[in-house]
Short mmCIF file of C-alpha atoms in Angstrom, two decimals:
data_model
loop_
_atom_site.label_atom_id
_atom_site.label_comp_id
_atom_site.label_asym_id
_atom_site.label_seq_id
_atom_site.Cartn_x
_atom_site.Cartn_y
_atom_site.Cartn_z
CA MET A 1 168.31 77.28 131.97
CA LYS A 2 165.87 78.46 134.64
CA GLN A 3 168.13 81.38 135.60
CA ALA A 4 168.56 82.31 131.93
CA PHE A 5 164.78 82.38 131.47
CA LYS A 6 164.39 84.68 134.49
CA LEU A 7 167.07 87.00 133.11
CA PHE A 8 165.28 87.07 129.75
CA LEU A 9 161.98 88.03 131.37
CA ALA A 10 163.63 90.75 133.46
CA THR A 11 165.34 92.19 130.38
CA LEU A 12 162.09 92.08 128.43
CA ALA A 13 160.26 93.88 131.23
CA THR A 14 162.94 96.59 131.30
CA LEU A 15 162.62 97.12 127.56
CA PHE A 16 158.86 97.47 127.84
CA VAL A 17 159.25 100.07 130.60
CA PHE A 18 161.34 102.23 128.25
CA VAL A 19 158.86 101.76 125.39
CA SER A 20 155.97 102.88 127.58
CA ALA A 21 157.61 106.10 128.77
CA PHE A 22 154.36 107.99 128.13
CA ALA A 23 151.99 105.27 129.30
CA GLN A 24 149.15 105.62 131.73
CA VAL A 25 147.27 103.09 133.84
CA THR A 26 143.74 102.07 132.81
CA THR A 27 143.14 99.20 135.23
CA SER A 28 143.25 98.40 138.93
CA SER A 29 144.55 95.49 141.01
CA LEU A 30 143.94 93.39 144.09
CA GLU A 31 146.62 92.14 146.47
CA GLY A 32 147.05 90.84 149.99
CA ARG A 33 147.91 87.87 152.19
CA VAL A 34 146.03 84.81 153.43
CA ALA A 35 146.89 83.36 156.85
CA ASP A 36 145.33 81.46 159.74
CA LYS A 37 144.61 82.84 163.19
CA ASP A 38 148.20 82.06 164.23
CA ASN A 39 149.54 84.13 161.29
CA GLU A 40 150.81 81.05 159.46
CA SER A 41 150.69 81.41 155.68
CA LEU A 42 148.05 79.35 153.90
CA ILE A 43 149.91 78.20 150.78
CA GLY A 44 147.59 77.49 147.86
CA ALA A 45 144.59 79.40 149.22
CA SER A 46 142.21 80.37 146.41
CA VAL A 47 141.13 83.98 145.81
CA VAL A 48 138.26 84.56 143.37
CA ALA A 49 137.08 88.08 142.50
CA VAL A 50 133.91 88.59 140.45
CA HIS A 51 132.97 91.92 138.85
CA VAL A 52 129.25 91.79 139.65
CA PRO A 53 127.87 93.97 136.78
CA THR A 54 129.62 91.94 134.05
CA GLY A 55 130.31 88.58 135.70
CA THR A 56 134.01 88.86 134.83
CA LYS A 57 136.01 86.50 137.05
CA TYR A 58 139.62 86.85 138.27
CA VAL A 59 141.45 84.08 140.13
CA ALA A 60 144.70 83.93 142.13
CA ILE A 61 146.48 81.34 144.28
CA ALA A 62 148.43 82.30 147.43
CA ASN A 63 152.18 81.62 147.16
CA ASP A 64 154.69 80.29 149.71
CA GLU A 65 154.32 83.43 151.78
CA GLY A 66 150.52 83.36 151.55
CA ARG A 67 150.58 86.41 149.29
CA PHE A 68 148.55 86.94 146.13
CA VAL A 69 148.13 89.65 143.49
CA ILE A 70 145.68 90.12 140.59
CA ASN A 71 146.60 92.78 138.01
CA GLY A 72 144.65 94.10 135.03
CA MET A 73 141.29 94.27 136.79
CA ARG A 74 138.44 96.59 135.80
CA ALA A 75 138.31 99.74 137.89
CA GLY A 76 135.12 100.33 139.84
CA GLY A 77 132.79 97.54 140.85
CA PRO A 78 131.17 96.36 142.95
CA TYR A 79 133.24 93.20 143.31
CA LYS A 80 132.45 90.07 145.26
CA ILE A 81 135.60 88.36 146.54
CA GLU A 82 135.81 84.85 147.95
CA VAL A 83 138.82 83.41 149.81
CA SER A 84 138.79 79.65 150.37
CA TYR A 85 141.12 76.94 151.69
CA ILE A 86 140.60 73.26 152.45
CA GLY A 87 139.51 72.81 156.05
CA MET A 88 138.89 76.53 156.55
CA SER A 89 135.69 78.54 156.58
CA THR A 90 135.28 80.53 153.38
CA LEU A 91 135.59 84.31 153.63
CA GLU A 92 133.39 86.51 151.43
CA TYR A 93 133.89 90.22 150.79
CA ASP A 94 130.97 92.17 149.31
CA ASN A 95 130.67 95.62 147.70
CA ILE A 96 134.39 96.05 147.09
CA ILE A 97 135.19 99.06 144.86
CA LEU A 98 138.57 99.24 143.12
CA LYS A 99 140.14 102.62 142.37
CA LEU A 100 141.83 103.35 139.07
CA GLY A 101 145.58 102.77 139.37
CA ASP A 102 145.51 102.00 143.12
CA PRO A 103 145.87 98.41 144.39
CA TYR A 104 143.21 97.28 146.87
CA GLU A 105 144.61 95.32 149.80
CA ILE A 106 142.88 92.42 151.56
CA ASN A 107 144.60 90.54 154.38
CA ALA A 108 142.44 87.51 155.11
CA VAL A 109 142.59 85.70 158.45
CA MET A 110 140.86 82.35 158.16
CA GLN A 111 139.36 80.10 160.86
CA THR A 112 138.98 76.33 160.81
CA ALA A 113 135.63 75.13 159.48
CA ASN A 114 134.54 73.51 162.76
CA GLU A 115 135.12 76.75 164.64
CA LEU A 116 133.32 79.20 162.44
CA ALA A 117 130.84 79.21 159.56
CA ALA A 118 131.32 81.20 156.35
CA VAL A 119 132.02 84.86 157.10
CA THR A 120 130.89 87.80 154.94
CA VAL A 121 132.84 91.05 155.23
CA VAL A 122 130.95 94.11 153.99
CA SER A 123 133.91 96.48 153.71
CA GLU A 124 137.61 96.73 154.34
CA LYS A 125 139.70 99.48 155.91
CA SER A 126 139.53 102.78 154.03
CA PHE A 127 143.24 103.55 154.42
CA ASN A 128 145.27 102.17 151.54
CA ALA A 129 148.85 101.43 152.52
CA SER A 130 149.67 100.68 148.88
CA LYS A 131 148.72 104.14 147.57
CA THR A 132 151.21 105.04 144.87
CA GLY A 133 152.09 108.71 145.34
CA ALA A 134 150.36 112.09 145.60
CA GLY A 135 147.06 112.25 143.72
CA ALA A 136 143.38 111.45 143.88
CA SER A 137 140.81 109.14 142.29
CA PHE A 138 137.18 109.97 141.56
CA ASN A 139 134.71 107.16 140.88
CA ARG A 140 131.51 107.17 138.86
CA SER A 141 129.42 108.37 141.80
CA THR A 142 131.62 111.46 142.21
CA VAL A 143 131.55 112.20 138.48
CA GLU A 144 127.76 111.87 138.26
CA ASN A 145 127.08 114.00 141.34
CA MET A 146 129.59 116.76 140.60
CA PRO A 147 127.79 120.14 140.09
CA THR A 148 128.95 121.51 136.74
CA ILE A 149 127.73 124.20 134.36
CA ASP A 150 130.09 123.53 131.45
CA ARG A 151 129.92 119.72 131.91
CA SER A 152 133.69 119.65 131.81
CA ILE A 153 135.92 116.90 133.18
CA TYR A 154 137.99 119.71 134.69
CA ASP A 155 135.19 120.32 137.21
CA VAL A 156 136.03 116.87 138.62
CA VAL A 157 139.79 117.27 138.33
CA LYS A 158 139.79 120.50 140.34
CA LEU A 159 138.62 118.55 143.40
CA THR A 160 142.30 117.59 143.69
CA PRO A 161 143.88 120.02 146.21
CA GLN A 162 146.87 120.70 143.93
CA ALA A 163 144.71 121.55 140.88
CA ASN A 164 142.94 124.73 139.85
CA VAL A 165 141.32 126.08 136.68
CA ASN A 166 143.05 129.21 135.35
CA LYS A 167 141.44 132.22 133.64
CA SER A 168 141.93 130.77 130.16
CA GLY A 169 140.05 127.58 131.06
CA GLY A 170 143.09 125.32 131.39
CA ILE A 171 143.85 123.20 134.44
CA SER A 172 147.02 123.94 136.41
CA ILE A 173 148.38 121.15 138.61
CA ALA A 174 151.03 121.83 141.25
CA GLY A 175 151.45 125.35 139.84
CA ALA A 176 152.61 124.18 136.39
CA ASN A 177 151.24 125.44 133.06
CA ASN A 178 148.47 123.21 131.71
CA ARG A 179 150.62 122.40 128.65
CA TYR A 180 152.91 120.39 130.95
CA ASN A 181 150.08 118.05 131.96
CA SER A 182 149.34 114.66 130.49
CA PHE A 183 145.67 114.06 129.70
CA GLN A 184 144.65 110.63 128.46
CA ILE A 185 141.32 108.89 127.96
CA ASP A 186 141.55 105.09 127.99
CA GLY A 187 145.28 105.55 127.41
CA ALA A 188 144.81 107.70 124.26
CA VAL A 189 146.30 111.21 124.13
CA ALA A 190 143.68 113.93 124.65
CA ASN A 191 146.16 116.82 124.97
CA ASP A 192 146.28 119.58 122.38
CA THR A 193 149.75 118.47 121.26
CA PHE A 194 150.30 121.56 119.08
CA GLY A 195 149.63 123.88 122.02
CA LEU A 196 147.12 126.35 120.50
CA ALA A 197 144.10 125.65 122.72
CA ALA A 198 144.02 127.54 126.02
CA SER A 199 142.23 124.58 127.63
CA GLY A 200 145.06 122.26 126.60
CA THR A 201 142.70 119.67 125.08
CA ASN A 202 141.82 118.55 121.56
CA GLY A 203 139.08 120.77 120.14
CA GLY A 204 139.73 123.41 122.79
CA GLN A 205 139.85 126.25 120.25
CA THR A 206 136.14 125.70 119.58
CA GLY A 207 135.26 125.60 123.28
CA THR A 208 134.22 121.95 123.21
CA ASN A 209 134.91 119.30 125.84
CA PRO A 210 137.10 116.33 124.85
CA ILE A 211 134.50 113.79 126.02
CA SER A 212 130.99 113.69 127.44
CA MET A 213 130.77 113.49 131.23
CA ASP A 214 128.17 110.74 130.88
CA ALA A 215 130.71 108.48 129.16
CA ILE A 216 133.25 108.62 132.02
CA GLU A 217 133.61 105.76 134.50
CA GLU A 218 136.44 107.09 136.67
CA VAL A 219 139.06 109.84 136.77
CA GLN A 220 142.51 109.68 138.36
CA VAL A 221 144.83 112.64 138.95
CA VAL A 222 148.48 111.95 139.85
CA ILE A 223 151.21 114.46 140.67
CA ALA A 224 154.16 112.39 141.88
CA PRO A 225 153.37 108.73 141.16
CA PHE A 226 155.66 105.89 142.26
CA ASP A 227 154.41 103.72 139.39
CA VAL A 228 156.94 103.80 136.52
CA ARG A 229 154.09 103.28 134.04
CA GLN A 230 152.77 106.77 134.73
CA SER A 231 155.15 109.31 133.25
CA GLY A 232 155.62 111.82 130.44
CA PHE A 233 154.53 114.95 132.36
CA THR A 234 155.99 117.60 134.65
CA GLY A 235 152.75 119.09 135.97
CA GLY A 236 150.20 116.35 136.58
CA ALA A 237 148.55 113.45 134.81
CA ILE A 238 144.80 113.30 134.24
CA ASN A 239 143.78 109.74 133.58
CA ALA A 240 140.16 108.98 132.59
CA ILE A 241 138.52 105.72 131.61
CA THR A 242 135.14 105.32 129.91
CA LYS A 243 132.15 103.21 130.89
CA SER A 244 131.49 99.69 129.69
CA GLY A 245 128.34 97.74 128.98
CA THR A 246 127.17 95.17 131.55
CA ASN A 247 124.95 92.10 131.66
CA GLN A 248 122.00 94.44 132.15
CA VAL A 249 120.56 96.42 129.23
CA LYS A 250 120.62 100.09 130.22
CA GLY A 251 119.99 103.33 128.40
CA THR A 252 119.59 107.00 129.31
CA PHE A 253 118.44 110.18 127.63
CA TYR A 254 119.25 113.57 129.09
CA THR A 255 118.95 117.23 128.25
CA HIS A 256 120.19 120.46 129.80
CA PHE A 257 118.72 123.90 129.11
CA PHE A 258 119.85 127.42 129.96
CA ASN A 259 118.72 130.88 128.81
CA GLN A 260 118.74 134.55 129.85
CA ASP A 261 115.75 134.12 132.19
CA MET A 262 117.94 132.02 134.51
CA ILE A 263 120.42 134.89 134.97
CA GLY A 264 118.13 137.66 136.21
CA THR A 265 118.76 141.33 135.47
CA THR A 266 121.77 143.58 135.06
CA ALA A 267 123.60 144.57 138.22
CA GLY A 268 123.34 147.97 139.88
CA PRO A 269 122.50 149.72 143.15
CA LYS A 270 118.99 149.65 144.53
CA GLY A 271 116.64 151.98 142.70
CA THR A 272 118.53 152.00 139.41
CA ASN A 273 116.95 150.80 136.19
CA ARG A 274 117.86 147.12 135.94
CA THR A 275 117.16 145.42 132.64
CA LYS A 276 117.01 141.83 131.50
CA TYR A 277 119.92 140.41 129.59
CA SER A 278 119.72 139.95 125.84
CA GLU A 279 118.52 136.64 124.47
CA GLU A 280 120.91 133.72 124.80
CA LEU A 281 120.49 129.97 124.67
CA SER A 282 122.45 126.89 125.71
CA THR A 283 121.08 123.39 125.06
CA THR A 284 122.50 119.89 125.47
CA TYR A 285 121.00 116.58 124.34
CA GLY A 286 122.59 113.21 125.01
CA ILE A 287 122.04 109.47 125.08
CA THR A 288 123.87 106.46 126.48
CA PHE A 289 123.25 102.77 125.86
CA GLY A 290 124.94 99.67 127.26
CA ALA A 291 124.16 95.99 126.75
CA PRO A 292 125.74 92.53 126.67
CA ILE A 293 126.72 90.95 123.34
CA VAL A 294 127.58 87.63 125.00
CA LYS A 295 126.66 87.38 128.69
CA ASP A 296 129.67 87.56 131.04
CA LYS A 297 132.04 87.88 128.06
CA ALA A 298 131.35 90.65 125.55
CA PHE A 299 129.70 94.06 126.01
CA ILE A 300 128.99 97.26 124.13
CA PHE A 301 128.56 100.83 125.35
CA VAL A 302 127.55 103.83 123.19
CA SER A 303 127.38 107.51 124.18
CA GLY A 304 126.37 110.47 122.02
CA GLU A 305 125.99 114.15 122.89
CA TYR A 306 124.98 117.35 121.07
CA TYR A 307 125.65 120.81 122.47
CA LYS A 308 124.83 124.27 121.13
CA LYS A 309 125.38 127.68 122.68
CA GLU A 310 124.39 131.12 121.40
CA TYR A 311 124.89 134.36 123.27
CA PRO A 312 125.47 138.05 122.49
CA ASN A 313 128.05 140.42 123.89
CA VAL A 314 128.36 144.16 123.57
CA TYR A 315 129.57 143.97 119.99
CA ASN A 316 128.58 140.76 118.26
CA PRO A 317 127.04 137.27 118.48
CA ILE A 318 129.08 134.13 119.08
CA ALA A 319 127.71 130.67 118.41
CA GLY A 320 129.14 127.21 118.83
CA SER A 321 128.01 123.63 118.37
CA TYR A 322 129.31 120.21 119.28
CA THR A 323 128.45 116.66 118.48
CA GLY A 324 130.31 113.66 119.81
CA MET A 325 130.07 109.91 120.01
CA THR A 326 131.88 107.32 122.07
CA LEU A 327 131.65 103.67 121.08
CA LYS A 328 133.21 101.16 123.40
CA LYS A 329 133.15 97.42 122.89
CA GLU A 330 134.49 94.87 125.36
CA VAL A 331 135.31 91.42 123.99
CA PHE A 332 135.68 88.74 126.71
CA ASP A 333 137.41 90.10 129.80
CA GLU A 334 140.72 90.90 128.09
CA LEU A 335 140.17 93.05 124.99
CA MET A 336 138.74 96.59 124.93
CA VAL A 337 138.11 98.58 121.75
CA ARG A 338 136.91 102.20 121.78
CA TYR A 339 136.13 104.64 118.98
CA GLN A 340 135.31 108.28 119.64
CA PHE A 341 134.34 110.99 117.17
CA ALA A 342 134.01 114.67 118.09
CA LYS A 343 133.00 117.50 115.75
CA ALA A 344 132.80 121.12 116.87
CA ASP A 345 132.71 124.61 115.37
CA LYS A 346 132.61 128.14 116.75
CA ASP A 347 132.06 131.55 115.17
CA GLN A 348 135.06 133.72 115.99
CA TYR A 349 134.90 137.50 116.27
CA GLY A 350 137.28 140.02 117.79
CA SER A 351 136.00 142.99 119.74
CA GLY A 352 137.32 144.84 122.73
CA ALA A 353 137.83 148.25 124.31
CA LYS A 354 140.26 149.27 121.57
CA THR A 355 139.46 146.81 118.77
CA TYR A 356 136.47 146.33 116.51
CA TYR A 357 136.03 143.63 113.87
CA PHE A 358 132.99 144.01 111.62
CA ASN A 359 130.73 140.96 111.24
CA ASN A 360 132.00 140.26 107.74
CA SER A 361 135.54 139.98 109.15
CA SER A 362 134.68 136.89 111.19
CA TYR A 363 135.67 133.28 110.55
CA LYS A 364 134.53 129.86 111.69
CA GLN A 365 136.82 127.69 113.80
CA ALA A 366 136.15 123.98 113.17
CA ASN A 367 137.55 120.84 114.77
CA LYS A 368 137.22 117.12 114.07
CA THR A 369 138.82 114.52 116.32
CA ASN A 370 138.83 110.76 115.76
CA THR A 371 140.20 108.47 118.47
CA ILE A 372 140.75 104.72 118.28
CA VAL A 373 141.94 102.64 121.25
CA ALA A 374 142.60 98.89 121.48
CA GLU A 375 143.78 97.41 124.78
CA LEU A 376 144.53 93.78 125.60
CA ASN A 377 145.00 92.71 129.23
CA SER A 378 146.56 89.26 129.66
CA ARG A 379 147.43 87.27 132.75
CA PHE A 380 149.90 84.45 132.19
CA SER A 381 150.22 83.36 135.81
CA ASP A 382 149.79 84.62 139.36
CA LYS A 383 153.07 86.51 138.98
CA ILE A 384 153.13 87.62 135.34
CA SER A 385 150.59 89.92 133.66
CA ASN A 386 150.70 92.10 130.58
CA THR A 387 148.89 95.11 129.12
CA PHE A 388 149.21 95.88 125.42
CA ARG A 389 147.70 99.10 124.08
CA ALA A 390 147.59 100.72 120.65
CA THR A 391 146.01 104.13 120.05
CA ALA A 392 145.53 106.50 117.14
CA VAL A 393 144.31 110.10 117.49
CA PHE A 394 143.55 112.20 114.39
CA VAL A 395 142.96 115.92 114.97
CA ARG A 396 141.91 118.36 112.24
CA ASP A 397 141.65 122.09 113.04
CA ARG A 398 140.40 124.33 110.23
CA ARG A 399 139.37 127.97 109.83
CA THR A 400 136.73 128.82 107.24
CA THR A 401 136.92 132.42 106.02
CA PRO A 402 134.14 133.52 103.62
CA TYR A 403 135.10 136.13 101.02
CA GLN A 404 133.65 139.51 101.99
CA GLY A 405 135.53 141.79 99.64
CA ALA A 406 138.85 143.54 100.10
CA ASN A 407 140.29 143.68 103.59
CA ILE A 408 140.65 147.10 105.25
CA TYR A 409 142.83 147.09 108.34
CA ILE A 410 143.27 150.32 110.32
CA GLN A 411 145.54 150.45 113.33
CA ASP A 412 146.48 153.44 115.46
CA ASN A 413 145.41 153.79 119.06
CA TYR A 414 142.44 151.68 117.99
CA THR A 415 142.25 148.73 115.62
CA ILE A 416 139.49 148.36 113.03
CA ASN A 417 139.13 145.44 110.63
CA MET A 418 136.66 145.34 107.73
CA GLY A 419 136.20 142.94 104.83
CA THR A 420 137.61 139.43 104.47
CA GLU A 421 139.65 138.35 107.50
CA TYR A 422 143.22 138.42 106.17
CA SER A 423 145.10 135.71 108.09
CA SER A 424 142.81 132.90 109.24
CA GLY A 425 142.34 131.39 105.79
CA ALA A 426 145.97 130.23 105.93
CA ASN A 427 145.60 128.61 109.34
CA SER A 428 145.09 124.87 109.16
CA MET A 429 146.49 122.18 111.45
CA SER A 430 146.51 118.39 111.14
CA SER A 431 147.84 116.22 113.94
CA ASP A 432 148.15 112.41 113.85
CA ASN A 433 149.26 110.73 117.07
CA TYR A 434 150.04 107.00 117.17
CA THR A 435 151.14 105.07 120.27
CA ILE A 436 152.01 101.42 120.76
CA GLU A 437 152.98 100.34 124.24
CA ASP A 438 153.36 97.18 126.27
CA ASN A 439 153.64 96.85 130.04
CA LEU A 440 154.88 93.50 131.31
CA SER A 441 154.55 93.16 135.09
CA ILE A 442 156.46 90.49 137.02
CA MET A 443 155.72 90.23 140.72
CA ARG A 444 158.45 88.96 142.97
CA VAL A 445 157.74 88.32 146.66
CA GLU A 446 160.80 87.75 148.81
CA THR A 447 160.67 85.15 151.55
CA LYS A 448 161.50 86.05 155.13
CA GLN A 449 164.91 84.42 154.72
CA GLU A 450 165.68 86.54 151.65
CA LEU A 451 164.62 89.75 153.36
CA LEU A 452 166.81 88.93 156.39
CA SER A 453 169.76 88.17 154.12
CA TYR A 454 169.59 91.72 152.78
CA LEU A 455 169.98 93.06 156.30
CA ARG A 456 172.95 90.85 157.25
CA PRO A 457 176.33 92.63 156.92
CA SER A 458 178.49 91.20 154.14
CA ARG A 459 181.83 89.67 155.12
#
């Protein structure tokens, strides 16, 4: 019966791997080994990890080999970790920061209580032997301190050596077209699945960002991951998670301002008549708020941002606006619910060296995106953990074309368009994306005898 149960769990895990073919990782993990000074395993040693900002507690017990693992942990930190065993001095690890998708390794060597008092370790080794493939992770500090003009998540992503932003504003990873990337926020699809936006993200046709930078907790970029949960792309995967509320009530208000006076004058050799640029304006207003609903158990985080940009070019004005809101609610330490709404519009004109569209031939590009994410992280034992996630993304792209009389379209060596824009009124796209996935993780640690048996030649 015991063998049959193990076979059932293995089969179930395999099925879940196939179901989650396009899954991404939204959590981190802790693993390692507990031994004494003679390298003997301390069976039953207790490992307690506490997420200091929220008080969330994770517990593991060392197995027969002294090994332990804790999956489904919040990325970031800081964490305080305590390793204890009867008759041994307790070890304490402070200011531990967990990276998104990368396991953090702690190998504890304990001393008897009469030899040494409690020991506090400030930091561990920076090299991570458990790193799962080519890629990079960027924590909240990196995101907050990244110089950016457009306040785009791509400005963080391009810190990855294999990534670069192309001329159209999309991100290319490992030389692949941006449409071959996977971009997910809290496990929800943020790609422009229809493929019209040059940036490759929802709302990209209006020039808006998929999420406010101030709502992001951590960003992970993977190119060749070993983790089977990260798949569904041939370029790279951009994996972002949003902030959560904590036990401390916090709020911010921010604004960014830019106009023609910050540019200077037109270029030219010394002595030529340089003039100031025409009037343009870019403004951003935003707020964030986080607080506990129930201390140590339930939290709420809200982020809202408004952005407007107006600037002229040689032929015509272009204006765009954006409003967005992210609402994230954490219930206990297992369930996360997030709702995000983004609304953006942009006045579209067409002018160039050989084309001219009169002002009345313009149209307005509008986008609305609603995203809902629910994620449940469960831990059944020291060896079995599970992540269930359901997402729904609703994208609406519309073009509003006001009637400006009959259309006159002249094309020879030059193209001239007057009157009502003739094609955009028929352009409308609706995209609904639903995902349901489940990742069941079963850890198996072989004993020394089992590992040696694999190396013995069969008779």
